[in-house]
Short mmCIF file of C-alpha atoms in Angstrom, two decimals:
data_model
loop_
_atom_site.label_atom_id
_atom_site.label_comp_id
_atom_site.label_asym_id
_atom_site.label_seq_id
_atom_site.Cartn_x
_atom_site.Cartn_y
_atom_site.Cartn_z
CA MET A 10 100.65 48.60 12.13
CA THR A 11 104.89 50.38 13.50
CA HIS A 12 106.51 50.26 16.74
CA SER A 13 109.01 51.76 18.46
CA VAL A 14 112.51 49.58 19.51
CA VAL A 15 114.73 51.53 22.33
CA SER A 16 117.64 49.65 24.16
CA ARG A 17 117.07 47.92 27.53
CA ARG A 18 119.04 50.90 29.24
CA SER A 19 116.93 54.02 27.94
CA LEU A 20 114.03 51.76 28.17
CA LEU A 21 114.22 51.61 31.93
CA LYS A 22 115.74 55.33 32.13
CA GLY A 23 113.04 56.22 30.56
CA ALA A 24 109.77 54.80 31.90
CA GLY A 25 110.56 55.29 35.39
CA TRP A 26 109.03 58.43 35.42
CA LEU A 27 105.83 56.50 35.08
CA LEU A 28 105.62 53.00 36.51
CA ALA A 29 106.79 54.91 39.77
CA SER A 30 103.72 56.44 39.84
CA THR A 31 100.97 54.74 38.38
CA ALA A 32 99.81 50.71 38.97
CA LEU A 33 99.18 49.35 35.38
CA PRO A 34 101.50 47.23 34.61
CA SER A 35 101.70 47.14 30.80
CA PHE A 36 103.64 50.82 30.13
CA SER A 37 107.03 49.94 28.07
CA PHE A 38 108.35 52.27 24.98
CA ALA A 39 108.28 48.67 23.64
CA GLN A 40 105.59 46.92 21.79
CA SER A 41 104.81 44.15 19.78
CA ALA A 42 104.99 43.62 16.30
CA GLU A 43 101.48 43.96 15.81
CA GLY A 44 101.12 47.39 17.98
CA GLY A 45 100.82 50.43 16.50
CA GLY A 46 104.13 51.63 19.57
CA ARG A 47 103.14 54.83 22.45
CA LEU A 48 104.62 58.27 21.52
CA ILE A 49 106.02 59.81 24.29
CA VAL A 50 105.31 64.01 23.84
CA ALA A 51 106.84 67.15 25.97
CA ALA A 52 104.47 69.34 27.37
CA ASP A 53 105.48 72.50 29.54
CA SER A 54 101.61 72.98 30.94
CA GLU A 55 98.83 71.77 32.45
CA PRO A 56 95.59 73.08 31.24
CA LYS A 57 93.37 73.53 34.14
CA ASN A 58 90.05 73.49 30.89
CA LEU A 59 90.76 70.45 28.34
CA ASN A 60 87.62 71.77 26.18
CA PRO A 61 88.76 73.43 23.55
CA ALA A 62 85.10 73.39 22.32
CA ILE A 63 85.19 76.82 24.81
CA VAL A 64 89.05 77.47 25.37
CA ALA A 65 89.76 77.84 21.23
CA SER A 66 94.12 77.88 22.83
CA ASN A 67 96.93 76.21 21.06
CA GLY A 68 98.13 74.72 24.75
CA VAL A 69 94.43 72.92 25.10
CA PHE A 70 94.37 71.94 21.19
CA PHE A 71 98.23 70.81 22.25
CA ILE A 72 96.49 67.83 24.05
CA SER A 73 92.23 68.14 23.25
CA SER A 74 92.77 67.90 19.79
CA LYS A 75 93.76 63.91 18.88
CA VAL A 76 89.95 64.11 21.33
CA VAL A 77 87.84 66.11 20.83
CA GLU A 78 88.08 67.20 16.40
CA PRO A 79 86.27 70.03 14.81
CA LEU A 80 84.49 70.36 11.61
CA ALA A 81 87.80 70.54 9.29
CA GLU A 82 91.36 70.67 10.11
CA ALA A 83 93.75 72.91 7.96
CA SER A 84 95.50 71.40 5.08
CA PHE A 85 98.34 71.96 2.79
CA GLU A 86 96.31 70.69 -0.83
CA GLY A 87 92.99 70.83 0.43
CA LYS A 88 89.97 73.32 -1.41
CA ASP A 89 90.17 76.73 0.28
CA GLY A 90 92.70 75.60 2.22
CA LEU A 91 90.89 72.47 4.43
CA SER A 92 90.55 68.87 4.04
CA PRO A 93 86.88 67.45 5.83
CA ARG A 94 86.62 66.05 9.31
CA LEU A 95 83.03 66.22 10.94
CA ALA A 96 81.84 68.01 8.28
CA LEU A 97 81.79 66.33 4.48
CA SER A 98 81.15 69.76 2.99
CA TRP A 99 80.04 73.42 3.92
CA GLU A 100 77.69 75.83 1.24
CA GLY A 101 77.10 79.73 2.00
CA ALA A 102 73.92 80.49 0.90
CA GLU A 103 74.56 84.05 -1.39
CA ASP A 104 73.10 86.57 1.04
CA GLY A 105 75.27 85.48 4.02
CA ARG A 106 72.30 84.22 6.07
CA SER A 107 73.03 80.27 6.15
CA ILE A 108 76.03 78.11 5.72
CA THR A 109 74.57 74.12 5.55
CA PHE A 110 77.30 71.84 6.94
CA LYS A 111 76.76 67.79 5.47
CA LEU A 112 78.32 65.68 8.94
CA ARG A 113 80.18 62.18 8.11
CA GLU A 114 78.41 59.64 8.19
CA GLY A 115 78.82 56.85 10.75
CA VAL A 116 80.69 58.61 13.38
CA LYS A 117 80.36 57.85 17.36
CA TRP A 118 81.15 59.36 20.11
CA HIS A 119 83.86 57.43 22.62
CA ASP A 120 80.82 56.15 24.84
CA GLY A 121 79.36 54.70 22.10
CA LYS A 122 76.43 57.11 21.05
CA PRO A 123 76.37 58.07 17.98
CA PHE A 124 77.29 61.84 16.39
CA THR A 125 74.69 63.32 15.04
CA SER A 126 73.82 66.64 13.76
CA ALA A 127 72.22 67.64 17.14
CA ASP A 128 75.76 67.42 18.82
CA VAL A 129 77.00 70.55 16.33
CA ALA A 130 73.07 72.62 17.39
CA PHE A 131 74.03 72.13 20.51
CA SER A 132 77.75 72.72 20.36
CA ALA A 133 77.53 75.96 18.11
CA LEU A 134 74.08 77.61 19.95
CA ASN A 135 75.74 76.70 23.65
CA ILE A 136 78.67 76.53 23.29
CA TRP A 137 80.92 78.07 19.97
CA LYS A 138 78.01 81.23 20.52
CA PRO A 139 78.24 81.84 24.33
CA LEU A 140 81.36 80.70 25.60
CA GLN A 141 84.04 80.06 23.86
CA ASN A 142 86.80 83.41 23.73
CA LEU A 143 87.03 83.23 19.26
CA GLY A 144 83.63 82.03 18.83
CA ARG A 145 82.10 84.15 20.50
CA ILE A 146 82.78 86.71 17.69
CA VAL A 147 82.81 84.43 14.51
CA PHE A 148 79.62 82.98 15.54
CA ALA A 149 78.20 87.02 16.89
CA ASN A 150 74.99 86.43 14.53
CA LEU A 151 73.98 82.82 15.22
CA ASP A 152 70.44 83.02 15.67
CA THR A 153 69.54 79.00 15.47
CA VAL A 154 70.43 76.21 13.93
CA GLU A 155 68.41 73.52 11.79
CA THR A 156 68.91 69.99 12.04
CA PRO A 157 66.45 68.63 8.87
CA ASP A 158 67.93 65.01 9.86
CA GLU A 159 71.06 63.35 11.64
CA LEU A 160 73.63 63.95 9.44
CA THR A 161 72.81 67.93 8.78
CA ALA A 162 73.38 70.96 10.47
CA ILE A 163 71.81 74.86 8.92
CA CYS A 164 73.15 77.59 10.97
CA ARG A 165 71.58 80.72 10.63
CA PHE A 166 72.38 84.21 11.22
CA SER A 167 69.89 87.62 12.02
CA LYS A 168 72.89 89.49 9.86
CA PRO A 169 75.21 88.45 6.79
CA THR A 170 78.31 86.38 7.70
CA PRO A 171 80.92 85.55 5.01
CA LEU A 172 80.97 81.90 4.36
CA GLN A 173 85.13 82.81 4.11
CA LEU A 174 85.46 83.90 7.97
CA ILE A 175 83.30 80.83 9.00
CA ARG A 176 85.53 78.49 6.44
CA ASN A 177 89.10 79.93 7.56
CA ALA A 178 88.20 80.15 11.30
CA LEU A 179 86.46 75.92 10.86
CA PRO A 180 89.64 74.59 12.64
CA VAL A 181 89.93 76.78 15.28
CA VAL A 182 86.16 77.37 16.35
CA SER A 183 84.28 74.18 15.96
CA SER A 184 85.34 71.90 17.93
CA VAL A 185 81.94 69.91 18.27
CA VAL A 186 81.46 67.48 22.10
CA PRO A 187 78.91 65.46 23.02
CA LYS A 188 75.05 66.56 23.66
CA HIS A 189 74.54 63.89 25.48
CA LEU A 190 76.47 64.48 28.28
CA TYR A 191 76.60 68.15 28.71
CA GLU A 192 72.96 69.02 27.81
CA GLY A 193 70.86 69.80 31.50
CA THR A 194 74.39 70.80 33.31
CA ASP A 195 76.06 73.70 34.22
CA ILE A 196 79.17 73.47 31.14
CA ALA A 197 81.23 75.88 32.70
CA ALA A 198 81.73 73.20 35.85
CA ASN A 199 81.15 69.45 33.43
CA PRO A 200 83.06 67.20 34.11
CA ALA A 201 84.07 66.66 30.11
CA ASN A 202 85.72 69.81 30.37
CA THR A 203 88.46 68.18 32.50
CA SER A 204 88.05 64.09 31.10
CA PRO A 205 87.21 64.83 27.32
CA VAL A 206 85.31 62.36 25.28
CA GLY A 207 85.24 63.20 21.88
CA THR A 208 85.12 61.53 18.74
CA GLY A 209 88.91 61.45 17.61
CA PRO A 210 91.57 58.86 16.91
CA PHE A 211 92.55 58.62 20.64
CA ARG A 212 90.55 58.86 23.39
CA PHE A 213 91.34 60.33 27.49
CA ALA A 214 92.52 57.68 29.64
CA GLU A 215 94.04 59.85 32.40
CA HIS A 216 95.75 62.65 33.99
CA LYS A 217 98.30 62.51 36.73
CA PRO A 218 98.86 66.39 38.24
CA GLY A 219 102.54 67.12 37.75
CA GLU A 220 103.52 64.12 35.35
CA TYR A 221 101.67 63.03 32.39
CA TYR A 222 98.48 63.00 30.85
CA ARG A 223 97.71 59.69 28.63
CA LEU A 224 95.97 59.49 25.43
CA GLU A 225 94.34 55.52 23.88
CA ARG A 226 93.82 54.44 20.77
CA ASN A 227 90.38 54.99 19.75
CA PRO A 228 89.26 51.52 18.10
CA ASP A 229 86.19 52.70 16.76
CA TYR A 230 87.61 55.40 14.63
CA TRP A 231 86.00 56.66 11.58
CA GLU A 232 88.73 56.48 9.21
CA LYS A 233 89.83 53.03 8.53
CA ASP A 234 93.69 52.54 9.85
CA GLU A 235 93.80 55.18 11.82
CA PRO A 236 95.23 56.24 14.10
CA LYS A 237 98.63 54.77 13.69
CA LEU A 238 99.34 55.22 17.73
CA ASP A 239 98.40 52.89 20.00
CA GLU A 240 99.34 55.77 22.74
CA VAL A 241 99.91 59.41 23.59
CA ILE A 242 102.07 60.07 26.77
CA TYR A 243 102.45 64.02 27.39
CA ARG A 244 105.41 63.97 29.47
CA VAL A 245 104.66 67.62 31.94
CA LEU A 246 108.26 68.78 31.45
CA PRO A 247 107.51 72.62 32.89
CA ASP A 248 111.88 73.89 32.36
CA ARG A 249 112.28 73.77 28.36
CA ALA A 250 115.40 73.09 28.58
CA ALA A 251 114.89 69.71 29.70
CA ALA A 252 113.45 68.88 26.33
CA ALA A 253 116.50 68.90 24.58
CA SER A 254 117.98 66.47 27.35
CA ALA A 255 114.65 64.27 27.38
CA LEU A 256 115.34 63.87 23.93
CA GLU A 257 118.57 63.16 23.49
CA ALA A 258 118.25 60.55 26.64
CA GLU A 259 115.31 59.04 24.66
CA GLU A 260 112.42 59.45 27.37
CA ILE A 261 110.87 61.44 24.93
CA GLN A 262 110.61 61.03 21.65
CA LEU A 263 108.69 64.52 20.46
CA ALA A 264 108.98 68.13 21.77
CA ALA A 265 106.26 71.01 19.45
CA PHE A 266 106.17 74.77 19.96
CA SER A 267 109.86 75.53 20.73
CA ALA A 268 109.75 73.13 23.58
CA VAL A 269 113.42 73.17 23.46
CA PRO A 270 115.29 76.87 23.42
CA LEU A 271 116.38 77.98 20.02
CA ALA A 272 119.54 78.37 21.12
CA ASP A 273 120.25 74.97 21.36
CA LEU A 274 118.39 74.01 18.23
CA ASP A 275 122.53 73.98 16.81
CA ARG A 276 123.81 72.15 18.78
CA ILE A 277 121.14 69.28 18.89
CA SER A 278 120.27 68.88 15.27
CA LYS A 279 123.99 67.58 15.15
CA VAL A 280 123.10 64.87 17.18
CA PRO A 281 122.10 60.85 15.60
CA GLY A 282 118.53 59.95 15.56
CA ILE A 283 117.06 63.50 16.18
CA LYS A 284 115.36 65.60 13.44
CA VAL A 285 113.87 69.61 13.29
CA ILE A 286 111.40 70.69 12.06
CA THR A 287 110.28 74.11 11.06
CA LYS A 288 106.47 73.30 9.09
CA GLY A 289 103.53 72.99 10.93
CA TYR A 290 102.60 75.96 12.44
CA GLU A 291 102.09 78.04 8.82
CA ALA A 292 97.89 78.78 10.26
CA LEU A 293 99.54 79.47 13.65
CA THR A 294 101.33 82.44 13.18
CA TYR A 295 102.94 84.11 16.14
CA GLN A 296 103.15 88.21 15.67
CA LEU A 297 105.82 90.00 18.60
CA VAL A 298 104.56 93.38 18.70
CA VAL A 299 104.33 96.70 20.94
CA GLU A 300 101.25 97.73 22.12
CA ILE A 301 100.73 101.34 23.05
CA ASN A 302 98.63 103.42 25.96
CA HIS A 303 97.89 105.87 23.90
CA ARG A 304 96.30 108.12 26.97
CA ARG A 305 99.21 108.87 27.34
CA LYS A 306 100.22 112.03 25.81
CA GLU A 307 102.95 111.53 24.71
CA LEU A 308 102.23 108.07 22.78
CA ALA A 309 99.10 109.80 21.78
CA ASP A 310 101.48 111.61 18.88
CA LEU A 311 101.28 109.98 14.87
CA LYS A 312 105.40 111.97 14.66
CA VAL A 313 106.12 109.73 18.57
CA ARG A 314 104.61 106.65 17.41
CA GLN A 315 106.36 106.64 14.00
CA ALA A 316 110.43 107.83 16.02
CA ILE A 317 109.75 104.30 18.22
CA ALA A 318 109.21 101.96 15.32
CA HIS A 319 112.18 103.54 13.71
CA ALA A 320 114.24 103.01 16.52
CA ILE A 321 113.43 98.97 16.40
CA ASP A 322 116.16 97.30 14.32
CA ARG A 323 113.91 94.65 13.08
CA LYS A 324 117.11 92.77 11.56
CA PHE A 325 119.22 92.64 14.93
CA VAL A 326 115.40 91.39 16.69
CA VAL A 327 115.74 88.84 13.81
CA ASP A 328 118.82 87.52 14.10
CA THR A 329 119.91 87.39 17.64
CA ILE A 330 116.08 87.04 19.51
CA PHE A 331 114.78 84.62 17.28
CA LEU A 332 118.41 83.40 15.12
CA GLY A 333 116.65 83.95 12.42
CA TYR A 334 113.81 81.97 13.44
CA ALA A 335 111.35 84.14 12.39
CA THR A 336 110.69 87.58 9.79
CA ALA A 337 110.54 90.79 10.00
CA SER A 338 106.45 92.17 9.53
CA THR A 339 105.76 94.79 7.68
CA GLY A 340 102.22 94.92 9.20
CA PRO A 341 98.85 93.05 10.99
CA VAL A 342 98.91 90.36 8.97
CA PRO A 343 101.50 88.04 8.75
CA LYS A 344 103.80 86.96 5.18
CA ASN A 345 102.76 84.41 5.46
CA ALA A 346 98.73 84.66 4.60
CA PRO A 347 99.18 85.38 1.14
CA GLU A 348 94.99 84.97 1.24
CA PHE A 349 94.96 88.57 3.24
CA TYR A 350 98.59 89.92 3.13
CA ASP A 351 99.07 92.92 1.75
CA PRO A 352 103.36 94.14 0.85
CA ASP A 353 102.48 97.80 -0.11
CA VAL A 354 101.99 99.46 3.36
CA GLN A 355 104.32 102.10 4.73
CA THR A 356 106.96 100.88 6.93
CA TYR A 357 109.22 101.98 9.43
CA ASP A 358 113.50 101.49 8.52
CA PHE A 359 115.61 101.68 11.34
CA ASP A 360 116.78 105.08 11.46
CA VAL A 361 118.05 106.81 14.66
CA ALA A 362 118.72 110.12 13.06
CA LYS A 363 115.13 109.92 11.73
CA ALA A 364 113.86 108.84 15.10
CA ASN A 365 115.76 111.49 16.76
CA ALA A 366 114.51 114.29 13.87
CA LEU A 367 111.08 112.80 14.64
CA LEU A 368 111.04 113.47 17.97
CA ASP A 369 112.32 117.11 18.16
CA GLU A 370 109.74 117.86 15.71
CA ALA A 371 106.69 116.68 18.03
CA GLY A 372 107.53 118.95 20.68
CA TYR A 373 109.97 116.62 22.96
CA PRO A 374 113.56 117.94 23.41
CA ARG A 375 116.63 116.05 25.31
CA SER A 376 117.01 117.75 28.55
CA GLU A 377 120.48 117.78 30.22
CA ASN A 378 120.53 114.16 30.89
CA GLY A 379 120.06 113.61 27.41
CA THR A 380 116.20 112.07 28.57
CA ARG A 381 112.72 113.38 26.82
CA PHE A 382 110.12 111.19 29.26
CA SER A 383 109.87 108.23 30.62
CA LEU A 384 107.57 105.48 29.81
CA LYS A 385 106.78 101.97 31.94
CA LEU A 386 107.69 99.09 29.32
CA ARG A 387 106.04 95.40 30.34
CA PRO A 388 107.21 92.43 28.15
CA ALA A 389 104.70 89.69 27.72
CA PRO A 390 106.46 86.68 29.96
CA TYR A 391 104.97 83.79 28.13
CA PHE A 392 107.93 83.58 26.11
CA ASN A 393 111.48 84.25 26.36
CA GLU A 394 111.59 85.94 23.04
CA THR A 395 108.67 88.58 24.42
CA ARG A 396 111.42 89.04 27.52
CA GLN A 397 114.25 88.92 25.50
CA PHE A 398 112.48 91.83 23.16
CA GLY A 399 111.60 94.19 26.14
CA ASP A 400 115.48 94.19 27.52
CA TYR A 401 116.35 95.19 23.86
CA LEU A 402 113.24 97.71 23.31
CA ARG A 403 115.08 99.34 26.70
CA GLN A 404 118.12 100.29 25.13
CA ALA A 405 117.31 100.72 22.01
CA LEU A 406 114.92 104.03 23.37
CA ALA A 407 117.29 105.21 25.29
CA VAL A 408 119.51 105.51 22.20
CA VAL A 409 116.94 108.14 21.26
CA GLY A 410 116.05 109.50 24.88
CA ILE A 411 113.27 107.54 25.94
CA ASP A 412 113.46 106.28 29.55
CA ALA A 413 112.02 103.19 29.44
CA GLU A 414 111.14 101.07 33.20
CA LEU A 415 111.54 97.58 32.68
CA VAL A 416 108.02 96.33 34.49
CA ASN A 417 108.57 91.85 34.53
CA ALA A 418 105.10 90.23 35.74
CA ASP A 419 104.11 86.79 35.53
CA SER A 420 101.60 85.46 33.31
CA ALA A 421 98.09 87.26 35.76
CA ALA A 422 99.71 90.40 37.21
CA HIS A 423 101.03 91.29 33.48
CA GLN A 424 97.42 90.72 32.09
CA LYS A 425 95.61 91.86 34.80
CA ALA A 426 97.65 95.08 34.82
CA VAL A 427 97.71 95.60 30.80
CA TYR A 428 94.49 94.62 30.26
CA THR A 429 92.18 95.59 33.37
CA ASP A 430 94.14 97.92 34.62
CA HIS A 431 95.61 99.13 31.81
CA ASP A 432 98.77 100.39 34.24
CA PHE A 433 101.49 100.51 30.85
CA ASP A 434 102.70 103.09 28.24
CA LEU A 435 104.61 99.91 26.20
CA ALA A 436 103.50 96.43 26.30
CA VAL A 437 105.50 93.46 24.77
CA ALA A 438 103.05 91.13 23.36
CA PRO A 439 102.52 87.77 21.26
CA PRO A 440 99.19 87.79 19.59
CA VAL A 441 98.22 84.26 17.49
CA PHE A 442 97.87 85.29 13.05
CA ARG A 443 95.14 82.17 13.70
CA GLY A 444 93.38 82.40 9.84
CA ASP A 445 91.96 85.45 9.08
CA PRO A 446 92.03 89.16 10.77
CA ALA A 447 88.53 89.22 12.17
CA ILE A 448 90.03 86.59 14.44
CA SER A 449 92.47 88.13 16.67
CA THR A 450 94.03 90.20 14.94
CA THR A 451 90.91 93.06 14.64
CA ILE A 452 90.60 92.98 18.18
CA LEU A 453 93.89 94.32 18.52
CA VAL A 454 93.02 98.01 17.11
CA GLN A 455 88.76 97.58 17.43
CA SER A 456 87.41 100.79 19.97
CA GLY A 457 84.85 99.79 22.56
CA ILE A 458 86.89 96.49 24.03
CA PRO A 459 85.64 96.05 27.91
CA ALA A 460 88.14 96.00 30.33
CA GLY A 461 89.22 92.82 30.66
CA VAL A 462 89.31 91.22 28.19
CA PRO A 463 93.05 89.65 27.31
CA PHE A 464 95.22 90.22 23.48
CA SER A 465 92.87 93.35 22.68
CA ASN A 466 93.07 96.82 21.80
CA GLN A 467 93.26 97.97 25.32
CA GLY A 468 95.12 101.56 24.81
CA GLY A 469 92.22 103.77 24.27
CA TYR A 470 93.33 103.67 20.10
CA ALA A 471 89.68 104.82 18.68
CA SER A 472 90.09 104.99 15.10
CA ALA A 473 86.43 105.62 12.93
CA GLU A 474 88.16 105.01 9.65
CA LEU A 475 89.39 101.48 11.41
CA ASP A 476 86.29 100.48 12.74
CA GLY A 477 83.68 101.45 10.17
CA ILE A 478 86.19 99.10 7.71
CA ILE A 479 85.93 95.85 10.26
CA ALA A 480 82.47 96.37 11.03
CA LYS A 481 81.92 96.15 7.20
CA ALA A 482 84.34 93.30 6.37
CA ALA A 483 82.50 91.15 9.37
CA GLU A 484 78.64 91.50 6.46
CA THR A 485 80.47 91.48 3.40
CA VAL A 486 79.71 88.39 2.06
CA ASP A 487 81.45 88.49 -1.21
CA ALA A 488 85.22 87.10 -0.64
CA ASP A 489 86.99 89.49 -3.30
CA ALA A 490 85.78 92.50 -1.63
CA ARG A 491 86.62 91.46 1.76
CA THR A 492 89.97 90.39 1.10
CA ALA A 493 90.07 94.28 -0.04
CA LEU A 494 88.68 95.73 2.73
CA TYR A 495 91.40 93.68 4.82
CA ARG A 496 94.30 95.37 2.81
CA THR A 497 92.92 98.61 3.32
CA PHE A 498 93.19 97.60 6.84
CA GLN A 499 96.63 96.58 6.58
CA GLN A 500 97.88 100.50 5.20
CA ARG A 501 95.91 102.24 7.68
CA VAL A 502 97.07 100.15 11.24
CA ALA A 503 100.94 100.36 8.87
CA ALA A 504 100.30 104.21 8.61
CA ASP A 505 98.55 105.46 12.14
CA LEU A 506 100.35 102.48 13.51
CA PRO A 507 98.26 101.53 16.88
CA LEU A 508 100.20 99.37 17.53
CA ILE A 509 103.67 98.25 16.79
CA ASN A 510 104.47 94.56 14.37
CA VAL A 511 108.24 93.74 14.63
CA ALA A 512 108.21 90.28 13.50
CA GLU A 513 106.36 87.24 13.21
CA TRP A 514 107.17 83.29 13.93
CA GLY A 515 105.87 80.19 14.14
CA PHE A 516 107.38 77.48 15.96
CA ILE A 517 110.18 74.82 16.33
CA THR A 518 109.50 70.45 16.11
CA VAL A 519 112.24 68.63 17.56
CA ALA A 520 111.85 64.85 17.29
CA ARG A 521 113.29 60.99 16.94
CA ASP A 522 113.39 60.69 13.43
CA THR A 523 111.46 57.15 14.46
CA VAL A 524 108.87 59.70 14.45
CA LEU A 525 106.82 59.69 10.91
CA ASN A 526 104.54 62.28 9.61
CA VAL A 527 105.22 65.31 11.59
CA ALA A 528 104.37 68.18 10.31
CA SER A 529 101.89 66.96 7.52
CA ASN A 530 99.24 70.00 8.00
CA PRO A 531 99.41 73.64 9.11
CA ARG A 532 98.20 73.17 12.54
CA TRP A 533 99.88 70.14 13.06
CA ALA A 534 100.84 70.38 16.65
CA VAL A 535 97.79 71.21 17.07
CA SER A 536 95.39 68.55 14.77
CA ASN A 537 94.33 65.27 15.52
CA TRP A 538 98.32 63.62 14.77
CA ALA A 539 95.71 60.35 13.24
CA ASP A 540 98.11 59.85 10.41
CA THR A 541 101.33 59.78 13.11
CA ALA A 542 103.08 57.04 13.49
CA LEU A 543 106.49 55.29 15.00
CA GLN A 544 109.27 54.26 12.41
CA SER A 545 109.58 49.83 13.13
#
């Protein structure tokens, strides 16, 4: 086992915030030689629901993935990009109507009860399919889950369901919860949603609102000699700028999800004892997207959408807004998803003259003041980069004669305006590509999505051709044929521009160099950290 070594000054300074508000006398950074150490991490938010089986989002996974485990996790080297967790194998029937999971033996819930196939069946039928934000898509046609023995779960579907989709989705949608704690309760209001009980390497210990979450080592974890750490503490630091100072002062040891602002990375990378890590987010690609309200007559015109695409200098966006920590997009599937990515799509180089010509051809000449028409532009408030891109886009559109009124709002107001009220003309969004186009991607252009669904097509765009491709891919069992459909999907999206993909980026982790095994898989920040350790 390893332990952390810090000075008395940093120990007192770093532990003071915690000891002042808790009666636990054993809290300190230093550990005995046989201990595994305490990892203190920056957290910039406090999720209201910590059940990843219900809320499959990075904010929830960041904490709960150490407690509640999925059937499989993403892997750099594993077969099909996966490594087993609660499931050891998964095999799909040729007709696509069933998938058989063989489960890990000897796994215990944190309360000592045995993990069995009954827990998988309960989670799938009662939570993933009806309640989970992403599971509703992936398990839409799930009919039953048979459990012929305690270590076998057979999912049966009413329609052919691609193994490729289920396989790609497993790390995100298959968090398993204990049936014995949820059955017969109001699942949405169950206390285990805020004090989760899982099978993972860490047990949920406590949450002090506004201050910290504390996870403690699970001594009965199924993997021998794991976890390496004794505790993980998430210190609540809503001010992202504070994370850099806390790292330098050794008050925390790790800040993930770009908690240290991009503007501080160059400076902090030169601080002795600190490392900047860009790996570990390959399966969590964020995409900078311009959402378009096709109800506006001007925006329903393809030439206008093409003009807007040509007015955007993607290199400037990557170099100036993202400081080089991003790449320019070509379409709705990112470059680091090679299973599906198609580079041979229509692209839109930065060309102001072409943008102006297209707007003239569309019948929108400049008025005496140089303006062609006005639009309402709403940038998503979630990241500095989405807000900054909103400022940039307003200026870029002004160059080609489009007057964009910038409307900023907090997260709740922004989501209501865009996804419920449709009170926008253009919006800046950061959807996430989660390993398969059917997960969080096709929904951005598919028609018929009810109002109020976040990060979905609320711009009124409708294409029978695209809808047909999406529907066909949802039932295409052959992986090669399904992949080919999604390549056609990318080509059609790039040509018709229901939305405009601008850039794609992963996050950055900054850590003390005493933290080991960081970025060991493509979803590292939201994986279980069982092998993460502190250098002795």
